[in-house]
Coordinates of C-alpha atoms in Angstrom, one line a residue:
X1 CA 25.2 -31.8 42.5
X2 CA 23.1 -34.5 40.8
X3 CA 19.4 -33.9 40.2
X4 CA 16.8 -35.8 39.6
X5 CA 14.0 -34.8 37.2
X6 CA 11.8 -36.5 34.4
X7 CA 10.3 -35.2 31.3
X8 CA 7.1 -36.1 29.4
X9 CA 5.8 -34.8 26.3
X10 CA 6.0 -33.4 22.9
X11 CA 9.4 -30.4 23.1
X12 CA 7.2 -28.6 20.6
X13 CA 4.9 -27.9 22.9
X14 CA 4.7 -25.5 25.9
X15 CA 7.0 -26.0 28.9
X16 CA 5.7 -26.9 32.0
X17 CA 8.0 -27.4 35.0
X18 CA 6.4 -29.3 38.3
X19 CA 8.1 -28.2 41.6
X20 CA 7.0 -30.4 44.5
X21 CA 6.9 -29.6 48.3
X22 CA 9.0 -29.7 51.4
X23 CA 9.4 -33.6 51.9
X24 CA 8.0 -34.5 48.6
X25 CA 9.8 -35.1 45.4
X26 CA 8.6 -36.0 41.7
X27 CA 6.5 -38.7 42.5
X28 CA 4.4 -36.4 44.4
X29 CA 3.0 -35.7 40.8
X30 CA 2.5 -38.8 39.3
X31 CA -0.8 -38.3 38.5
X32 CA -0.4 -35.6 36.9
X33 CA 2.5 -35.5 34.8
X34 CA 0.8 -38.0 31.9
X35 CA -2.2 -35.9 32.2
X36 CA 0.0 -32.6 31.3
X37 CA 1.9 -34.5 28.7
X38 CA -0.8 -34.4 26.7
X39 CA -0.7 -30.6 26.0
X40 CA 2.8 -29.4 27.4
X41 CA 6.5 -30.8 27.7
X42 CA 6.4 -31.5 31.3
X43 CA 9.5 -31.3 33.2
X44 CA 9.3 -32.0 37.3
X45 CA 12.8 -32.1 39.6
X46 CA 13.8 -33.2 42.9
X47 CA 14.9 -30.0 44.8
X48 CA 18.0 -30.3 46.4
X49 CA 17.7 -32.9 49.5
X50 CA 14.6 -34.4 48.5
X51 CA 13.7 -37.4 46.3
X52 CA 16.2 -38.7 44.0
X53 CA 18.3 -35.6 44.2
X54 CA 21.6 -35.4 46.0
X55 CA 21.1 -34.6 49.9
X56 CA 24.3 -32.5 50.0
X57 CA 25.2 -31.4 53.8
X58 CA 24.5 -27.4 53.7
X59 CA 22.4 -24.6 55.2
X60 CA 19.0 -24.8 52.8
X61 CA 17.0 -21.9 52.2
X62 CA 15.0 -20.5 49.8
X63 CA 17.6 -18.9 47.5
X64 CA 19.3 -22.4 47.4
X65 CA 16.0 -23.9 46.0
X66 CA 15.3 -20.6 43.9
X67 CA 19.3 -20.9 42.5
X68 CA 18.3 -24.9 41.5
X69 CA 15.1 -23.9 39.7
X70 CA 16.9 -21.3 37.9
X71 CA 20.1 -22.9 36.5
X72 CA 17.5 -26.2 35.5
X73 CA 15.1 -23.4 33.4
X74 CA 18.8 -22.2 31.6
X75 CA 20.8 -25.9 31.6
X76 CA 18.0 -28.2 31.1
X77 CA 15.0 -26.9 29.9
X78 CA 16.2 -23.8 27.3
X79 CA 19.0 -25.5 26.3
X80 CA 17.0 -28.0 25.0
X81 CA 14.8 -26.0 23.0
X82 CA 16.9 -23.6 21.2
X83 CA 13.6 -21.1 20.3
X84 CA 13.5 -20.4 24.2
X85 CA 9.8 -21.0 24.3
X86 CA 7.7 -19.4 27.1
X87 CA 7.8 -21.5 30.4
X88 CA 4.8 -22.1 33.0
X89 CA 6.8 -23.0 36.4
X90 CA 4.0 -24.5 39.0
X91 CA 4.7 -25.4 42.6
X92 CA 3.3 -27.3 45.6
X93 CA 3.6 -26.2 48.9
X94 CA 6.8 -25.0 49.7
X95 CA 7.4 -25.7 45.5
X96 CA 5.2 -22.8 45.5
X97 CA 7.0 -20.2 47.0
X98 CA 10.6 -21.7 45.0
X99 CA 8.2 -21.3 41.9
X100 CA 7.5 -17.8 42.4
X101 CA 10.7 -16.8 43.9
X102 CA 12.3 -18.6 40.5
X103 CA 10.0 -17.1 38.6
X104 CA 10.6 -13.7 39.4
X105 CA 14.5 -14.0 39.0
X106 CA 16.0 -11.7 36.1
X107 CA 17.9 -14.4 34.7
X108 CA 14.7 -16.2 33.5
X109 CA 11.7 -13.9 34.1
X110 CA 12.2 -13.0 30.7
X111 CA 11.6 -17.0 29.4
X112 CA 8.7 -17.5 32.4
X113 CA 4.9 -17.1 31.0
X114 CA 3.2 -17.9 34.4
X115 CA 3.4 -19.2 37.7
X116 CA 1.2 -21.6 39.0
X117 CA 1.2 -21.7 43.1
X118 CA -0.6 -25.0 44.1
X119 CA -1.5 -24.7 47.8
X120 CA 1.7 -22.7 48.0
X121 CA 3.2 -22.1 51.2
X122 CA 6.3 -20.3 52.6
X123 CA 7.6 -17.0 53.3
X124 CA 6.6 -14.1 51.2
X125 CA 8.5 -11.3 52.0
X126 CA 11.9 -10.2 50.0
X127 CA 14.2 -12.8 51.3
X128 CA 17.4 -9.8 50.6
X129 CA 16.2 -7.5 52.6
X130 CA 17.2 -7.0 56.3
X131 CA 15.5 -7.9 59.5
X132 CA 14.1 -5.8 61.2
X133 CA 15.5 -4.8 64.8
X134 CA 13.5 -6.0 67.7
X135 CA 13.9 -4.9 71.2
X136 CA 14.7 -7.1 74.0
X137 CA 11.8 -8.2 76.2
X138 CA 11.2 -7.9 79.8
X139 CA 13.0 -11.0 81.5
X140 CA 9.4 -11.6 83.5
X141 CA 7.4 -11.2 80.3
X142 CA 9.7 -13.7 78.7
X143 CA 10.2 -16.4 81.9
X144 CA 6.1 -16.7 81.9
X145 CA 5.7 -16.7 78.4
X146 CA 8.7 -19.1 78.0
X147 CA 6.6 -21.5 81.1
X148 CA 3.5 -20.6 79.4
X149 CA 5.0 -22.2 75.7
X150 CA 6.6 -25.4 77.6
X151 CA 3.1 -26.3 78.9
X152 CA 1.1 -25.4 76.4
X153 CA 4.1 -27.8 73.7
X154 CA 3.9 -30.4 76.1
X155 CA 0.1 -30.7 76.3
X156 CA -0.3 -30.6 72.9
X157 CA 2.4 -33.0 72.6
X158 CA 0.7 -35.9 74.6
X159 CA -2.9 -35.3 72.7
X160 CA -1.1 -35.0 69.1
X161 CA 1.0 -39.0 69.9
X162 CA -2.2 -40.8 70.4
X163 CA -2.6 -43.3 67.5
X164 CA -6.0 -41.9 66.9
X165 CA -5.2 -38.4 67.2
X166 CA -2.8 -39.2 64.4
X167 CA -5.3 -41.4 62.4
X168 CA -7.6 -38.9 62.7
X169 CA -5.6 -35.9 61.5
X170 CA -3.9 -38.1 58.5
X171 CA -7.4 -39.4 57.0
X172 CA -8.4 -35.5 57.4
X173 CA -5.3 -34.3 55.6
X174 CA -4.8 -37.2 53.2
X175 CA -8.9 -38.0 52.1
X176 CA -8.3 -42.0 50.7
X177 CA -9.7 -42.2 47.1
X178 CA -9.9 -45.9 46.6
X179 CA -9.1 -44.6 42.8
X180 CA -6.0 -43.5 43.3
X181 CA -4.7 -44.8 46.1
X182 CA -1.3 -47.1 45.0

């Protein structure tokens, strides 16, 4: 597959690679990748079906982020710097969790200095081991809770799509700095 990713910096200096969150891509750190240049080689991709990156119709999950992250660390980033020099992986959001799950990884844990998790989200338990066995609810239990969940989704639905309930929840999540807005 064809990925996306940009570089910044001097090689002979630490590695740094930027992993962005579910729905962002590289651009997500434009900010911060000059900043970063200035002490570290900077490295930031576009995970599979985001950004740039090719959108390839398969089941995504975690180990196909974590696999991505991986084989960019060994292809990209050590093959370029034949002293395999320590590497910082840092992740937003769901980049996070793919940091730390990559991180962790024998094939490169040995090459990985630190993991930075930036408002990380995600699952954190051992994606390999088994689910656990649930028993089956009582078919009343589950009718009223299943009623209970339809009217609760549907209220929530009809405050949620008011233009200023959106406004509102957008200015609170994404606080306009008339310095860095583009």
């Amino acid at each position: 597959h064809s990925i996306n990713y940009l570089e910044m910096g001097d090689p002979s200096k630490p590695a740094i690679l930027l992993v962005h969150g579910f729905g962002a891509s590289t651009y997500h750190f434009r900010h911060n990748i000059p900043i970063l240049a200035r002490k570290y080689h900077v490295y930031a991709l576009d995970l599979l079906g985001f950004g740039w990156s090719d959108k390839p119709i398969m089941d995504y999950d975690a180990s196909v982020w974590r696999d991505q992250v991986v084989d960019f660390v060994k292809q990209v980033i050590l093959k370029e710097d034949a002293s395999n020099k320590p590497i910082t992986i840092a992740g937003n959001s769901l980049g996070g969790y793919t940091a730390m799950y990559s991180a962790s990884d024998d094939r490169i844990k040995e090459f990985v200095k630190g993991c930075v998790l930036l408002n990380a989200a995600g699952r954190f338990r051992d994606p390999e081991s088994e689910a656990k066995e649930t028993s089956t609810p009582n078919p009343i239990i589950q009718f009223i809770s299943s009623a209970i969940q339809r009217i609760v989704i549907a209220a929530s639905f009809i405050y949620t799509k008011q233009p200023a309930r959106i406004e509102q929840v957008l200015r609170n999540v994404y606080p306009v700095n008339s310095a860095n807005v583009d």
